[in-house]
Coordinates of C-alpha atoms in Angstrom, one line a residue:
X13 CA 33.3 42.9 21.7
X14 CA 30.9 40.2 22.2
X15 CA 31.3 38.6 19.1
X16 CA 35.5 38.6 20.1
X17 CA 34.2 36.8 23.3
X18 CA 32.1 34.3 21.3
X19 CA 34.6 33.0 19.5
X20 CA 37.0 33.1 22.3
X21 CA 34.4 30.7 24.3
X22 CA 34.5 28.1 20.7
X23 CA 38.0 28.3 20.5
X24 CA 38.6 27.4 24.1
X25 CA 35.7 24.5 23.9
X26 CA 37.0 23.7 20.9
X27 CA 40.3 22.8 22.1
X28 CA 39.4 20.9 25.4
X29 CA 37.7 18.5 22.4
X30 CA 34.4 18.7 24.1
X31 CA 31.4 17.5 21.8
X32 CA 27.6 18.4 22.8
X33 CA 25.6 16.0 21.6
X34 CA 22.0 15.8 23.4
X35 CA 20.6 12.2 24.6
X36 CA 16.7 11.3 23.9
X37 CA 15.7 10.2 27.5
X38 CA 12.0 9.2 28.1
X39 CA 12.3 8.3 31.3
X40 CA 12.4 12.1 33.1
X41 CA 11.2 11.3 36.8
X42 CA 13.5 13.4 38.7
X43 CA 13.6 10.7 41.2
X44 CA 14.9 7.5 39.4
X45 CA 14.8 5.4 42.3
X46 CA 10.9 5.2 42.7
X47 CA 9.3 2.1 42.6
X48 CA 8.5 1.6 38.9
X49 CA 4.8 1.4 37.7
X50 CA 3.9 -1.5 36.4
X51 CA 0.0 -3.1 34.8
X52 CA -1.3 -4.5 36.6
X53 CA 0.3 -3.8 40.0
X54 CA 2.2 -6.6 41.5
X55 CA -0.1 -8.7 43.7
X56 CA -0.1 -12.8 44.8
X57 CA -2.2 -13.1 41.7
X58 CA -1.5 -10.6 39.1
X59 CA 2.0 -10.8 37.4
X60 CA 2.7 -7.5 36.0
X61 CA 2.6 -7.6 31.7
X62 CA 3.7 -4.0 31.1
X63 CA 6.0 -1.4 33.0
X64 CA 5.3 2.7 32.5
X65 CA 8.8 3.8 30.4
X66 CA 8.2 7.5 30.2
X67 CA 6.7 9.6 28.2
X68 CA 7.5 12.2 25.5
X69 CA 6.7 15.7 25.7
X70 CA 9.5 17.8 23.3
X71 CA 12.4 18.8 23.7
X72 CA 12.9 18.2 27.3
X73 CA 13.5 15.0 26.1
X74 CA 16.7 15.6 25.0
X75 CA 18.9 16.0 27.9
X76 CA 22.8 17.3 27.0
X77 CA 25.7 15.4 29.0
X78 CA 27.2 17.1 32.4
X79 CA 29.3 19.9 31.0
X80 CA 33.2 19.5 32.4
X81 CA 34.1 23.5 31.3
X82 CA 37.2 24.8 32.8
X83 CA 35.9 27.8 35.5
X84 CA 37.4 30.4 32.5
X85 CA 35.0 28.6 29.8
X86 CA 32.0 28.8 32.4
X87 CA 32.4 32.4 33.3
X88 CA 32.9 33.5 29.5
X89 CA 29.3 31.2 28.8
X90 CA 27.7 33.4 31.3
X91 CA 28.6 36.2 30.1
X92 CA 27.6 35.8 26.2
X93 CA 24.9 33.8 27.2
X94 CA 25.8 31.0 24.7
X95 CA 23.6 27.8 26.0
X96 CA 20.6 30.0 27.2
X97 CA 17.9 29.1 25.1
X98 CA 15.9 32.5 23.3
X99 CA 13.0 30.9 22.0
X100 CA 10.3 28.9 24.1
X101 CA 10.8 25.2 23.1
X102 CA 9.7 23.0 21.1
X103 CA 6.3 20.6 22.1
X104 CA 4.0 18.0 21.6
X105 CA 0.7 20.3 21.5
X106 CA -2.2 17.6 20.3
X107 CA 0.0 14.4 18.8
X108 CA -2.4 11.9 17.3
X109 CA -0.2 9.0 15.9
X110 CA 3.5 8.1 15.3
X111 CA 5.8 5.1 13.9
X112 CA 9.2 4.2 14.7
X113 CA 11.4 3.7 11.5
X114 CA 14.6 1.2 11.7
X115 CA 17.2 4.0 13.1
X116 CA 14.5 4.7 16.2
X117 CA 13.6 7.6 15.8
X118 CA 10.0 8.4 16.6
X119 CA 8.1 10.4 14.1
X120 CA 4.3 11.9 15.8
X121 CA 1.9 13.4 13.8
X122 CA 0.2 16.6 15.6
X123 CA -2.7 18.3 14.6
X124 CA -2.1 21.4 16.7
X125 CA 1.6 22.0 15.6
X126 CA 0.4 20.7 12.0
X127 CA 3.4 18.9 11.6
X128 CA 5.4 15.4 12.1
X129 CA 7.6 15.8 14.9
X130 CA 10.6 14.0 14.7
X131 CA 12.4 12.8 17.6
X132 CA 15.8 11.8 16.5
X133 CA 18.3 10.0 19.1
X134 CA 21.1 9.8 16.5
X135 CA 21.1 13.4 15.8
X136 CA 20.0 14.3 19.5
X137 CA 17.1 16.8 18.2
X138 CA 13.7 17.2 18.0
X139 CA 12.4 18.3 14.2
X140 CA 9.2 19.6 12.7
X141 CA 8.5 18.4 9.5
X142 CA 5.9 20.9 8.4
X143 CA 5.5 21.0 4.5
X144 CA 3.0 18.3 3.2
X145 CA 3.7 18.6 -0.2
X146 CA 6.1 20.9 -1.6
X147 CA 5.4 24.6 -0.4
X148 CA 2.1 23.5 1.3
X149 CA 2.2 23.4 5.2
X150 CA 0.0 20.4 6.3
X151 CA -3.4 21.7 8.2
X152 CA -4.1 18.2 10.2
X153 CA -1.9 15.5 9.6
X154 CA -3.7 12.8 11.5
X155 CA -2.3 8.8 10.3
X156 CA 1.5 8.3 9.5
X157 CA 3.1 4.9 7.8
X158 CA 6.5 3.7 6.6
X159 CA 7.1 2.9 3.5
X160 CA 10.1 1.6 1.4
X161 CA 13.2 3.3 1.1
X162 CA 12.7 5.8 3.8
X163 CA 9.7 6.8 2.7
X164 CA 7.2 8.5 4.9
X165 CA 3.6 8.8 4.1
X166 CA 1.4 11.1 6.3
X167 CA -2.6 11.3 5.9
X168 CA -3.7 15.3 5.9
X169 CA -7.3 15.0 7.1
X170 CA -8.1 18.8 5.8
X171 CA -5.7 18.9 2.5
X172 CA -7.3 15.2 2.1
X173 CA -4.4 13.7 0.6
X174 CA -1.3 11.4 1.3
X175 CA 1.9 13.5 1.7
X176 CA 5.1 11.7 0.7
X177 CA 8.1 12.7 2.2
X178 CA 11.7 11.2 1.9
X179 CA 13.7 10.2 5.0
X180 CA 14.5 13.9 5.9
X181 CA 11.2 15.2 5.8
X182 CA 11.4 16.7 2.0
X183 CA 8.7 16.2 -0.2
X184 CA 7.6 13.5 -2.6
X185 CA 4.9 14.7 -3.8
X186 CA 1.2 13.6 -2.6
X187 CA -1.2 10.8 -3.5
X188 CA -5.3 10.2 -3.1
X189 CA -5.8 14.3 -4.0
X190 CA -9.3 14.6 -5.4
X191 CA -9.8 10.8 -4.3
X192 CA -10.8 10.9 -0.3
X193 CA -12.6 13.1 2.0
X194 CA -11.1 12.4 4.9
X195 CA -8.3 10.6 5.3
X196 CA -6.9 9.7 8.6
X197 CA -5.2 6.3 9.4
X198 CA -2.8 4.3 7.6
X199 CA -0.9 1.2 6.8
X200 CA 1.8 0.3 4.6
X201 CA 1.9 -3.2 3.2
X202 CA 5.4 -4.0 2.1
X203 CA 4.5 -7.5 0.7
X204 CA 2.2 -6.1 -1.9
X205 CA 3.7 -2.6 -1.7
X206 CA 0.4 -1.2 -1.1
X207 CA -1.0 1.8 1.2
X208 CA -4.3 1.2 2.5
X209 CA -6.4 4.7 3.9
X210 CA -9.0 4.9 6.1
X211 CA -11.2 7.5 4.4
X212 CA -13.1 8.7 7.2
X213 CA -16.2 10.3 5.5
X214 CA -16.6 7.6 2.7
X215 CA -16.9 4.7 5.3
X216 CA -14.7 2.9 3.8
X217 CA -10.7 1.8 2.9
X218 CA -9.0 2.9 0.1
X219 CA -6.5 1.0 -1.3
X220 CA -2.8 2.7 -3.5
X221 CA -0.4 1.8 -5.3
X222 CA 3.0 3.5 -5.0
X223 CA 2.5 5.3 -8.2
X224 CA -1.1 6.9 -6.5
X225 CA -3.3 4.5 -8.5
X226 CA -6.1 3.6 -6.9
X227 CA -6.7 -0.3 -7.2
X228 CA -9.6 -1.2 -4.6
X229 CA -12.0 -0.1 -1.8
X230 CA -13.2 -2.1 1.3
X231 CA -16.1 -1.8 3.0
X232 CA -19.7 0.6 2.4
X233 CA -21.0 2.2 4.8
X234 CA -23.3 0.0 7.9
X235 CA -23.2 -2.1 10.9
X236 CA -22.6 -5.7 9.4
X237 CA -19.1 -7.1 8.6
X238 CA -17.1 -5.5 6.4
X239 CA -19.0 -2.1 6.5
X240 CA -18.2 0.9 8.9
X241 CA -19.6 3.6 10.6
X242 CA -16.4 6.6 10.4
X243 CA -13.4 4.1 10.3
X244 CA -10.5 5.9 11.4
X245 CA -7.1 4.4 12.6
X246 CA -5.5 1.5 10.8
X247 CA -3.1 -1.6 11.9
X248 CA -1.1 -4.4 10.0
X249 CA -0.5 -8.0 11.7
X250 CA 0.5 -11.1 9.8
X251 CA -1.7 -10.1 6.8
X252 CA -4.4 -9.0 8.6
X253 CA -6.0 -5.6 8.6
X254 CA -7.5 -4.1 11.8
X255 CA -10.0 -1.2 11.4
X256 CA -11.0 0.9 14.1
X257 CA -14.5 1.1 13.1
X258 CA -15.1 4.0 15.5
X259 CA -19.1 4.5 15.5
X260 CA -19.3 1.0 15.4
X261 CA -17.4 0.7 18.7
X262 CA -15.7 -2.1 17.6
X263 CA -12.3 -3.4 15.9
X264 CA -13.0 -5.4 12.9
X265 CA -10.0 -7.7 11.5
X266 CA -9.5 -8.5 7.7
X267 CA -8.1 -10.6 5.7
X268 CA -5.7 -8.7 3.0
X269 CA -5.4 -11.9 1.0
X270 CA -9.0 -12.4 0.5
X271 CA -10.5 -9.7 1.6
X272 CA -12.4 -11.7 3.7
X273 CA -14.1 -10.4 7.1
X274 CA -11.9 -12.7 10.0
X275 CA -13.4 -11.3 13.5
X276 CA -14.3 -8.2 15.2
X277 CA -12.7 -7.4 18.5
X278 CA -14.7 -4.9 21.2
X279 CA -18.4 -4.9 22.1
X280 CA -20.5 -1.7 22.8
X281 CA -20.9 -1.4 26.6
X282 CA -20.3 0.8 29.6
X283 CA -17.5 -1.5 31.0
X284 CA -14.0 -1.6 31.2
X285 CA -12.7 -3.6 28.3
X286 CA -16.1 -2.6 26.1
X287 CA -15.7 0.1 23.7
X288 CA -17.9 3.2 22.7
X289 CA -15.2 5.3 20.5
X290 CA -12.1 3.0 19.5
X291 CA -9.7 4.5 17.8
X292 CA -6.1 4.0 17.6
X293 CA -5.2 0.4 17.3
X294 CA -2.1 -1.6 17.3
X295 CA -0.9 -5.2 17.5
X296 CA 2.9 -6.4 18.6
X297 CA 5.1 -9.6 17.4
X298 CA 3.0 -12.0 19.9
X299 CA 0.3 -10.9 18.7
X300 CA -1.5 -8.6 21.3
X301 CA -3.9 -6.4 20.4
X302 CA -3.8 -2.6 21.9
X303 CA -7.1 -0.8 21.2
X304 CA -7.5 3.0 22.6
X305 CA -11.0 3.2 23.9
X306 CA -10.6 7.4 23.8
X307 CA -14.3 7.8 24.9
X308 CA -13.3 6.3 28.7
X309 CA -10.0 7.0 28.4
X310 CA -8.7 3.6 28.4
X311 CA -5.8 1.8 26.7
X312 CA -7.0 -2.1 26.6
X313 CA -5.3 -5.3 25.6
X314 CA -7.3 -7.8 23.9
X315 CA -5.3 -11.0 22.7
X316 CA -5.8 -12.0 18.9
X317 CA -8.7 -13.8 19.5
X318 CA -10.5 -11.0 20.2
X319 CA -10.9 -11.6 24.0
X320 CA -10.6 -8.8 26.5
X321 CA -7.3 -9.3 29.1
X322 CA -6.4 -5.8 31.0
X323 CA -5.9 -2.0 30.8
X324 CA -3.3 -0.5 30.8
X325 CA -4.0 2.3 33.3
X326 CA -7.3 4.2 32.2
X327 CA -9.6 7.1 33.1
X328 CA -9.1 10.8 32.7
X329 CA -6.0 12.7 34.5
X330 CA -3.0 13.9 33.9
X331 CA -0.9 10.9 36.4
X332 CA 0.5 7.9 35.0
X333 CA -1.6 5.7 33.6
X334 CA -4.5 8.0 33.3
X335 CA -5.4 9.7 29.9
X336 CA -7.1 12.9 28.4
X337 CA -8.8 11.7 25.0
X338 CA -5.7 9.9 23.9
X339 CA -6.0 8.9 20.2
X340 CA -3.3 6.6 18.3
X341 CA -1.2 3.9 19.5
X342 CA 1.9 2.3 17.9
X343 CA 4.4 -0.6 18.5
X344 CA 8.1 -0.8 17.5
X345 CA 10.2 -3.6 17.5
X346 CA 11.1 -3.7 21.1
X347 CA 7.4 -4.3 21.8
X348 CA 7.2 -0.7 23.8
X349 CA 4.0 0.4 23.1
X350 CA 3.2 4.2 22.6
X351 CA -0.1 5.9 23.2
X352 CA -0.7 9.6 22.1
X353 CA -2.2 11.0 24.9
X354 CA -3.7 13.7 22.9
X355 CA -5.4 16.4 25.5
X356 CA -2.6 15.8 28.0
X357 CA 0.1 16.9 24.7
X358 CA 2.6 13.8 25.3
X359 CA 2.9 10.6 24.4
X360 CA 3.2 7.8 26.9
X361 CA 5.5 4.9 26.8
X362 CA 5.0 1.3 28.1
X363 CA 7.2 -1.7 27.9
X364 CA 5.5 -4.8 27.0
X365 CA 7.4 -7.2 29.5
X366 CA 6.0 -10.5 27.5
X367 CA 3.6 -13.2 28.2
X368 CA 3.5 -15.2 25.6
X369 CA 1.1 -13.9 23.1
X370 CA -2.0 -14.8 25.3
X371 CA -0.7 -13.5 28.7
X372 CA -1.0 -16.9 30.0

């Protein structure tokens, strides 16, 4: 009888033409009409640089259209109990670092779920991407980078390897296995179609061809330029490479080019805008630099010059603007900036409102 009442309920849906299609929302303040938080607050002589966007936790971030069902259709819904979810939903659990490809969807590594979570707005769904490389789940997929084509590399810190995966999450195979011991952040250069891997234990950055060759290493292990003390996330700017060289508490920027040492960015220190355990690090197209000091839990902005100009919020909580051990931090085109509040299980959204490059 049910199943009779089922179809009845797609037939009748079916014919009013109604599509459900969810809506990726980031923004989920139930009152949409506060005052919207900005960094630094609006004063006489601060002009605000960045606005809070939202934040994205899992599913509840897809958010279905009002439903215009006839009273009939409503009444026949309730009574099969199609639209009444059975399983508990899908979430961030412990996300550590994410990209945004060219279709905007936002892919987050999390170490917890041991998976890529996939938030699609074209398909309105969340996805789980959980097989590194082909039957073999991933155990802590930690850095994540885009390649060509669609391709999607992800760093398994545990597996040590570099999963490939096409644009729907299938496997490529894997690169780097038997090569690093720890592998955790990563870029993708698509001049020189290279992947370069912050190998963790080694102390240094590994350096791939497409193929899985390995062509060159940066770094040894120490305190001087180019050497590290546990390097772990990665950025890309203008053919420069920024290493979160996390022991080191400090950001060092190099030249792919020449592998020359440029600058470092960050000094050891107890205050705000020093660092003590950088680690995710990302620069957008006017070249700020966004370095997660996850020690204090602070996001700062340093220009490209390496000096310090403002958090963005800081110190632990679970309120906007304050952080539990947050970890990576990514750009996309649109210059929002995303921060992986890790211990908190979302990842917090900021729009960079401009400044020109120096926030002058």
């Amino acid at each position: 009888m049910k199943s009779l009442l089922v179809l009845l309920v797609l037939l009748l849906v079916g014919c009013a033409g109604t599509t459900e299609k969810a809506v990726l929302r980031i923004n989920l303040d139930e009152a949409p009409q506060t005052v919207p938080r900005m960094f630094p607050p609006q004063s006489n002589d601060d002009i605000p640089r960045y606005i809070y966007a939202g934040q994205l936790l899992g599913e509840s971030n897809f958010v279905y259209p009002e439903r215009h069902d006839s009273a009939l259709v409503s009444a026949l819904r309730w009574l099969v109990g199609l639209g009444q979810a059975d399983d508990e939903p899908n979430v961030l659990q412990r996300p550590l670092a994410g990209v945004v490809d060219d279709s905007g969807r936002i892919l987050v590594t999390d170490v917890s779920r041991q998976a890529v979570l996939v938030f699609d707005p074209g398909k309105g769904e969340l996805m789980a991407w959980d097989k590194a490389v082909g039957m073999q789940s991933f155990v802590s997929p930690v850095g994540i980078a885009l390649g060509r084509d669609g391709v999607v590399y992800v760093a398994d810190a545990e597996l040590g390897l570099i999963a490939r995966l096409d644009r729907e999450g299938r496997s490529l195979g894997a690169l780097g296995k038997g090569m690093l011991q720890r592998p955790t952040g990563l870029v993708y250069d698509l001049v020189r179609h290279r992947l370069y891997v912050a190998d963790t234990y080694a102390h240094h950055i590994k350096i791939f061809e497409e193929d899985g060759s390995l062509v060159g290493e940066i770094g040894e292990r120490g305190d001087h330029p180019l050497e590290f003390n546990y390097p772990t996330y990665l950025a890309l700017h203008n053919d420069a490479l920024y290493v979160s060289d996390t022991m080191n508490a400090r950001v060092q920027v190099i030249s792919l080019a020449t592998g020359d040492y440029i600058r470092s960015i960050g000094q050891r220190g107890m205050s705000v805008g020093d660092l003590v355990r950088p680690k995710g690090v990302a620069v957008d197209n006017e070249g700020n630099v966004y370095i997660v000091e996850s020690y204090w839990d602070h996001l700062l902005v340093f220009n490209q010059k390496g000096d310090f100009l403002m958090p963005i919020g800081g110190g632990a909580g679970q309120q906007v603007g304050q952080y539990y051990l947050p970890s990576g931090v990514w750009v996309d085109a649109r210059n929002r900036v995303f921060l992986s509040d890790t211990f908190n299980g979302r990842v917090a959204v900021f729009q960079y409102l401009g400044g020109g490059g120096e926030h002058e």
